[in-house]
Amino acid sequence: MWLRGISEILVSFIVDSFQRLGRIEEYVKQIENEELFSYKLSVSKLDVIMVLSLGLLITGLFTLS
């Protein structure tokens, strides 16, 4: 009984992944080659604050021990 439930869940995940793959494939067909290979790094203020906070936290943890 529980084996059937697990198999239904696995089949559901597989079907869902194939549907997502189809959507990704359609998206890739719509965009141009230049858009696929160009990348712009965007860093927000929140990203900078998070990295600095993490650095301060790690530094603080090492200085306490």
PDB file of N, CA and C in Angstrom:
ATOM      1  N   MET A   1       0.819  -1.189   0.000  1.00  0.00           N
ATOM      2  CA  MET A   1       0.000   0.000   0.000  1.00  0.00           C
ATOM      3  C   MET A   1       0.870   1.262   0.000  1.00  0.00           C
ATOM      4  N   TRP A   2       1.853   1.336   0.918  1.00  0.00           N
ATOM      5  CA  TRP A   2       2.706   2.521   0.979  1.00  0.00           C
ATOM      6  C   TRP A   2       3.619   2.613  -0.227  1.00  0.00           C
ATOM      7  N   LEU A   3       3.945   1.445  -0.842  1.00  0.00           N
ATOM      8  CA  LEU A   3       4.799   1.437  -2.030  1.00  0.00           C
ATOM      9  C   LEU A   3       4.083   2.110  -3.197  1.00  0.00           C
ATOM     10  N   ARG A   4       2.785   1.879  -3.295  1.00  0.00           N
ATOM     11  CA  ARG A   4       2.021   2.506  -4.367  1.00  0.00           C
ATOM     12  C   ARG A   4       1.989   4.026  -4.180  1.00  0.00           C
ATOM     13  N   GLY A   5       1.848   4.474  -2.942  1.00  0.00           N
ATOM     14  CA  GLY A   5       1.852   5.911  -2.675  1.00  0.00           C
ATOM     15  C   GLY A   5       3.170   6.559  -3.051  1.00  0.00           C
ATOM     16  N   ILE A   6       4.271   5.883  -2.705  1.00  0.00           N
ATOM     17  CA  ILE A   6       5.597   6.403  -3.053  1.00  0.00           C
ATOM     18  C   ILE A   6       5.776   6.440  -4.562  1.00  0.00           C
ATOM     19  N   SER A   7       5.319   5.393  -5.252  1.00  0.00           N
ATOM     20  CA  SER A   7       5.474   5.363  -6.710  1.00  0.00           C
ATOM     21  C   SER A   7       4.642   6.459  -7.367  1.00  0.00           C
ATOM     22  N   GLU A   8       3.451   6.753  -6.830  1.00  0.00           N
ATOM     23  CA  GLU A   8       2.635   7.833  -7.389  1.00  0.00           C
ATOM     24  C   GLU A   8       3.303   9.189  -7.187  1.00  0.00           C
ATOM     25  N   ILE A   9       3.933   9.371  -6.049  1.00  0.00           N
ATOM     26  CA  ILE A   9       4.657  10.620  -5.790  1.00  0.00           C
ATOM     27  C   ILE A   9       5.828  10.760  -6.754  1.00  0.00           C
ATOM     28  N   LEU A  10       6.585   9.678  -6.957  1.00  0.00           N
ATOM     29  CA  LEU A  10       7.725   9.722  -7.878  1.00  0.00           C
ATOM     30  C   LEU A  10       7.274  10.020  -9.299  1.00  0.00           C
ATOM     31  N   VAL A  11       6.195   9.377  -9.737  1.00  0.00           N
ATOM     32  CA  VAL A  11       5.683   9.625 -11.087  1.00  0.00           C
ATOM     33  C   VAL A  11       5.238  11.079 -11.215  1.00  0.00           C
ATOM     34  N   SER A  12       4.617  11.607 -10.181  1.00  0.00           N
ATOM     35  CA  SER A  12       4.186  13.003 -10.201  1.00  0.00           C
ATOM     36  C   SER A  12       5.379  13.942 -10.337  1.00  0.00           C
ATOM     37  N   PHE A  13       6.457  13.667  -9.593  1.00  0.00           N
ATOM     38  CA  PHE A  13       7.664  14.490  -9.697  1.00  0.00           C
ATOM     39  C   PHE A  13       8.282  14.399 -11.088  1.00  0.00           C
ATOM     40  N   ILE A  14       8.309  13.214 -11.662  1.00  0.00           N
ATOM     41  CA  ILE A  14       8.897  13.039 -12.998  1.00  0.00           C
ATOM     42  C   ILE A  14       8.088  13.798 -14.040  1.00  0.00           C
ATOM     43  N   VAL A  15       6.762  13.678 -13.988  1.00  0.00           N
ATOM     44  CA  VAL A  15       5.904  14.388 -14.939  1.00  0.00           C
ATOM     45  C   VAL A  15       6.073  15.896 -14.786  1.00  0.00           C
ATOM     46  N   ASP A  16       6.134  16.364 -13.553  1.00  0.00           N
ATOM     47  CA  ASP A  16       6.318  17.791 -13.298  1.00  0.00           C
ATOM     48  C   ASP A  16       7.648  18.280 -13.847  1.00  0.00           C
ATOM     49  N   SER A  17       8.698  17.483 -13.683  1.00  0.00           N
ATOM     50  CA  SER A  17      10.012  17.900 -14.180  1.00  0.00           C
ATOM     51  C   SER A  17      10.035  17.949 -15.701  1.00  0.00           C
ATOM     52  N   PHE A  18       9.334  17.025 -16.366  1.00  0.00           N
ATOM     53  CA  PHE A  18       9.272  17.077 -17.827  1.00  0.00           C
ATOM     54  C   PHE A  18       8.479  18.291 -18.300  1.00  0.00           C
ATOM     55  N   GLN A  19       7.436  18.666 -17.567  1.00  0.00           N
ATOM     56  CA  GLN A  19       6.679  19.865 -17.933  1.00  0.00           C
ATOM     57  C   GLN A  19       7.547  21.107 -17.774  1.00  0.00           C
ATOM     58  N   ARG A  20       8.315  21.171 -16.705  1.00  0.00           N
ATOM     59  CA  ARG A  20       9.220  22.309 -16.510  1.00  0.00           C
ATOM     60  C   ARG A  20      10.283  22.343 -17.596  1.00  0.00           C
ATOM     61  N   LEU A  21      10.789  21.187 -17.966  1.00  0.00           N
ATOM     62  CA  LEU A  21      11.795  21.115 -19.020  1.00  0.00           C
ATOM     63  C   LEU A  21      11.227  21.646 -20.328  1.00  0.00           C
ATOM     64  N   GLY A  22       9.978  21.315 -20.611  1.00  0.00           N
ATOM     65  CA  GLY A  22       9.324  21.820 -21.818  1.00  0.00           C
ATOM     66  C   GLY A  22       9.199  23.331 -21.804  1.00  0.00           C
ATOM     67  N   ARG A  23       8.858  23.902 -20.647  1.00  0.00           N
ATOM     68  CA  ARG A  23       8.750  25.363 -20.538  1.00  0.00           C
ATOM     69  C   ARG A  23      10.107  26.029 -20.724  1.00  0.00           C
ATOM     70  N   ILE A  24      11.132  25.444 -20.157  1.00  0.00           N
ATOM     71  CA  ILE A  24      12.482  25.997 -20.305  1.00  0.00           C
ATOM     72  C   ILE A  24      12.922  25.925 -21.759  1.00  0.00           C
ATOM     73  N   GLU A  25      12.612  24.822 -22.408  1.00  0.00           N
ATOM     74  CA  GLU A  25      12.979  24.653 -23.815  1.00  0.00           C
ATOM     75  C   GLU A  25      12.290  25.705 -24.683  1.00  0.00           C
ATOM     76  N   GLU A  26      11.022  25.975 -24.433  1.00  0.00           N
ATOM     77  CA  GLU A  26      10.304  27.005 -25.186  1.00  0.00           C
ATOM     78  C   GLU A  26      10.904  28.386 -24.933  1.00  0.00           C
ATOM     79  N   TYR A  27      11.285  28.661 -23.696  1.00  0.00           N
ATOM     80  CA  TYR A  27      11.890  29.952 -23.366  1.00  0.00           C
ATOM     81  C   TYR A  27      13.217  30.130 -24.090  1.00  0.00           C
ATOM     82  N   VAL A  28      14.027  29.085 -24.119  1.00  0.00           N
ATOM     83  CA  VAL A  28      15.334  29.162 -24.781  1.00  0.00           C
ATOM     84  C   VAL A  28      15.160  29.377 -26.276  1.00  0.00           C
ATOM     85  N   LYS A  29      14.122  28.808 -26.863  1.00  0.00           N
ATOM     86  CA  LYS A  29      13.874  29.005 -28.290  1.00  0.00           C
ATOM     87  C   LYS A  29      13.489  30.450 -28.593  1.00  0.00           C
ATOM     88  N   GLN A  30      12.838  31.125 -27.642  1.00  0.00           N
ATOM     89  CA  GLN A  30      12.349  32.479 -27.880  1.00  0.00           C
ATOM     90  C   GLN A  30      13.437  33.542 -27.756  1.00  0.00           C
ATOM     91  N   ILE A  31      14.444  33.306 -26.944  1.00  0.00           N
ATOM     92  CA  ILE A  31      15.450  34.345 -26.753  1.00  0.00           C
ATOM     93  C   ILE A  31      16.574  34.195 -27.772  1.00  0.00           C
ATOM     94  N   GLU A  32      17.286  35.271 -27.978  1.00  0.00           N
ATOM     95  CA  GLU A  32      18.353  35.280 -28.977  1.00  0.00           C
ATOM     96  C   GLU A  32      19.662  34.787 -28.373  1.00  0.00           C
ATOM     97  N   ASN A  33      20.585  34.397 -29.251  1.00  0.00           N
ATOM     98  CA  ASN A  33      21.864  33.835 -28.801  1.00  0.00           C
ATOM     99  C   ASN A  33      22.661  34.807 -27.945  1.00  0.00           C
ATOM    100  N   GLU A  34      22.626  36.092 -28.292  1.00  0.00           N
ATOM    101  CA  GLU A  34      23.387  37.077 -27.525  1.00  0.00           C
ATOM    102  C   GLU A  34      22.886  37.152 -26.085  1.00  0.00           C
ATOM    103  N   GLU A  35      21.587  36.991 -25.914  1.00  0.00           N
ATOM    104  CA  GLU A  35      21.019  37.045 -24.575  1.00  0.00           C
ATOM    105  C   GLU A  35      21.420  35.831 -23.741  1.00  0.00           C
ATOM    106  N   LEU A  36      21.682  34.714 -24.401  1.00  0.00           N
ATOM    107  CA  LEU A  36      22.068  33.502 -23.673  1.00  0.00           C
ATOM    108  C   LEU A  36      23.475  33.603 -23.101  1.00  0.00           C
ATOM    109  N   PHE A  37      24.357  34.298 -23.806  1.00  0.00           N
ATOM    110  CA  PHE A  37      25.763  34.293 -23.417  1.00  0.00           C
ATOM    111  C   PHE A  37      26.232  35.605 -22.797  1.00  0.00           C
ATOM    112  N   SER A  38      25.340  36.541 -22.598  1.00  0.00           N
ATOM    113  CA  SER A  38      25.726  37.779 -21.925  1.00  0.00           C
ATOM    114  C   SER A  38      25.165  37.750 -20.511  1.00  0.00           C
ATOM    115  N   TYR A  39      25.966  38.204 -19.578  1.00  0.00           N
ATOM    116  CA  TYR A  39      25.566  38.181 -18.170  1.00  0.00           C
ATOM    117  C   TYR A  39      25.970  39.480 -17.514  1.00  0.00           C
ATOM    118  N   LYS A  40      25.058  40.069 -16.799  1.00  0.00           N
ATOM    119  CA  LYS A  40      25.354  41.292 -16.061  1.00  0.00           C
ATOM    120  C   LYS A  40      25.201  40.991 -14.580  1.00  0.00           C
ATOM    121  N   LEU A  41      26.225  41.290 -13.830  1.00  0.00           N
ATOM    122  CA  LEU A  41      26.179  41.105 -12.392  1.00  0.00           C
ATOM    123  C   LEU A  41      25.478  42.304 -11.769  1.00  0.00           C
ATOM    124  N   SER A  42      24.452  42.037 -11.025  1.00  0.00           N
ATOM    125  CA  SER A  42      23.769  43.127 -10.331  1.00  0.00           C
ATOM    126  C   SER A  42      23.832  42.859  -8.835  1.00  0.00           C
ATOM    127  N   VAL A  43      24.340  43.838  -8.117  1.00  0.00           N
ATOM    128  CA  VAL A  43      24.502  43.721  -6.676  1.00  0.00           C
ATOM    129  C   VAL A  43      23.682  44.827  -6.024  1.00  0.00           C
ATOM    130  N   SER A  44      22.808  44.436  -5.139  1.00  0.00           N
ATOM    131  CA  SER A  44      21.980  45.426  -4.451  1.00  0.00           C
ATOM    132  C   SER A  44      22.609  45.809  -3.116  1.00  0.00           C
ATOM    133  N   LYS A  45      22.060  46.841  -2.505  1.00  0.00           N
ATOM    134  CA  LYS A  45      22.547  47.260  -1.186  1.00  0.00           C
ATOM    135  C   LYS A  45      22.361  46.142  -0.172  1.00  0.00           C
ATOM    136  N   LEU A  46      21.240  45.440  -0.276  1.00  0.00           N
ATOM    137  CA  LEU A  46      20.963  44.347   0.652  1.00  0.00           C
ATOM    138  C   LEU A  46      22.011  43.239   0.525  1.00  0.00           C
ATOM    139  N   ASP A  47      22.448  42.948  -0.707  1.00  0.00           N
ATOM    140  CA  ASP A  47      23.491  41.940  -0.909  1.00  0.00           C
ATOM    141  C   ASP A  47      24.782  42.340  -0.209  1.00  0.00           C
ATOM    142  N   VAL A  48      25.161  43.603  -0.358  1.00  0.00           N
ATOM    143  CA  VAL A  48      26.394  44.097   0.268  1.00  0.00           C
ATOM    144  C   VAL A  48      26.274  44.033   1.786  1.00  0.00           C
ATOM    145  N   ILE A  49      25.129  44.452   2.306  1.00  0.00           N
ATOM    146  CA  ILE A  49      24.917  44.418   3.757  1.00  0.00           C
ATOM    147  C   ILE A  49      24.973  42.989   4.280  1.00  0.00           C
ATOM    148  N   MET A  50      24.385  42.057   3.558  1.00  0.00           N
ATOM    149  CA  MET A  50      24.386  40.659   3.994  1.00  0.00           C
ATOM    150  C   MET A  50      25.800  40.081   4.012  1.00  0.00           C
ATOM    151  N   VAL A  51      26.589  40.379   3.000  1.00  0.00           N
ATOM    152  CA  VAL A  51      27.963  39.865   2.950  1.00  0.00           C
ATOM    153  C   VAL A  51      28.796  40.474   4.072  1.00  0.00           C
ATOM    154  N   LEU A  52      28.649  41.772   4.285  1.00  0.00           N
ATOM    155  CA  LEU A  52      29.387  42.414   5.378  1.00  0.00           C
ATOM    156  C   LEU A  52      28.959  41.867   6.739  1.00  0.00           C
ATOM    157  N   SER A  53      27.665  41.654   6.920  1.00  0.00           N
ATOM    158  CA  SER A  53      27.170  41.098   8.182  1.00  0.00           C
ATOM    159  C   SER A  53      27.709  39.696   8.415  1.00  0.00           C
ATOM    160  N   LEU A  54      27.736  38.895   7.366  1.00  0.00           N
ATOM    161  CA  LEU A  54      28.276  37.538   7.482  1.00  0.00           C
ATOM    162  C   LEU A  54      29.755  37.584   7.833  1.00  0.00           C
ATOM    163  N   GLY A  55      30.489  38.482   7.188  1.00  0.00           N
ATOM    164  CA  GLY A  55      31.911  38.624   7.500  1.00  0.00           C
ATOM    165  C   GLY A  55      32.142  39.047   8.936  1.00  0.00           C
ATOM    166  N   LEU A  56      31.343  39.991   9.411  1.00  0.00           N
ATOM    167  CA  LEU A  56      31.470  40.424  10.806  1.00  0.00           C
ATOM    168  C   LEU A  56      31.094  39.308  11.774  1.00  0.00           C
ATOM    169  N   LEU A  57      30.077  38.540  11.445  1.00  0.00           N
ATOM    170  CA  LEU A  57      29.671  37.427  12.298  1.00  0.00           C
ATOM    171  C   LEU A  57      30.767  36.378  12.389  1.00  0.00           C
ATOM    172  N   ILE A  58      31.342  36.019  11.251  1.00  0.00           N
ATOM    173  CA  ILE A  58      32.417  35.017  11.248  1.00  0.00           C
ATOM    174  C   ILE A  58      33.629  35.538  12.007  1.00  0.00           C
ATOM    175  N   THR A  59      33.988  36.804  11.773  1.00  0.00           N
ATOM    176  CA  THR A  59      35.117  37.397  12.495  1.00  0.00           C
ATOM    177  C   THR A  59      34.855  37.408  13.995  1.00  0.00           C
ATOM    178  N   GLY A  60      33.643  37.773  14.382  1.00  0.00           N
ATOM    179  CA  GLY A  60      33.290  37.792  15.794  1.00  0.00           C
ATOM    180  C   GLY A  60      33.340  36.413  16.422  1.00  0.00           C
ATOM    181  N   LEU A  61      32.890  35.409  15.702  1.00  0.00           N
ATOM    182  CA  LEU A  61      32.914  34.042  16.237  1.00  0.00           C
ATOM    183  C   LEU A  61      34.344  33.539  16.425  1.00  0.00           C
ATOM    184  N   PHE A  62      35.233  33.887  15.499  1.00  0.00           N
ATOM    185  CA  PHE A  62      36.618  33.424  15.625  1.00  0.00           C
ATOM    186  C   PHE A  62      37.377  34.177  16.718  1.00  0.00           C
ATOM    187  N   THR A  63      37.030  35.434  16.928  1.00  0.00           N
ATOM    188  CA  THR A  63      37.739  36.182  17.972  1.00  0.00           C
ATOM    189  C   THR A  63      37.258  35.803  19.370  1.00  0.00           C
ATOM    190  N   LEU A  64      36.046  35.296  19.491  1.00  0.00           N
ATOM    191  CA  LEU A  64      35.532  34.870  20.792  1.00  0.00           C
ATOM    192  C   LEU A  64      36.146  33.552  21.256  1.00  0.00           C
ATOM    193  N   SER A  65      36.534  32.719  20.308  1.00  0.00           N
ATOM    194  CA  SER A  65      37.041  31.396  20.703  1.00  0.00           C
ATOM    195  C   SER A  65      38.527  31.355  20.897  1.00  0.00           C
TER     196      SER A  65
END
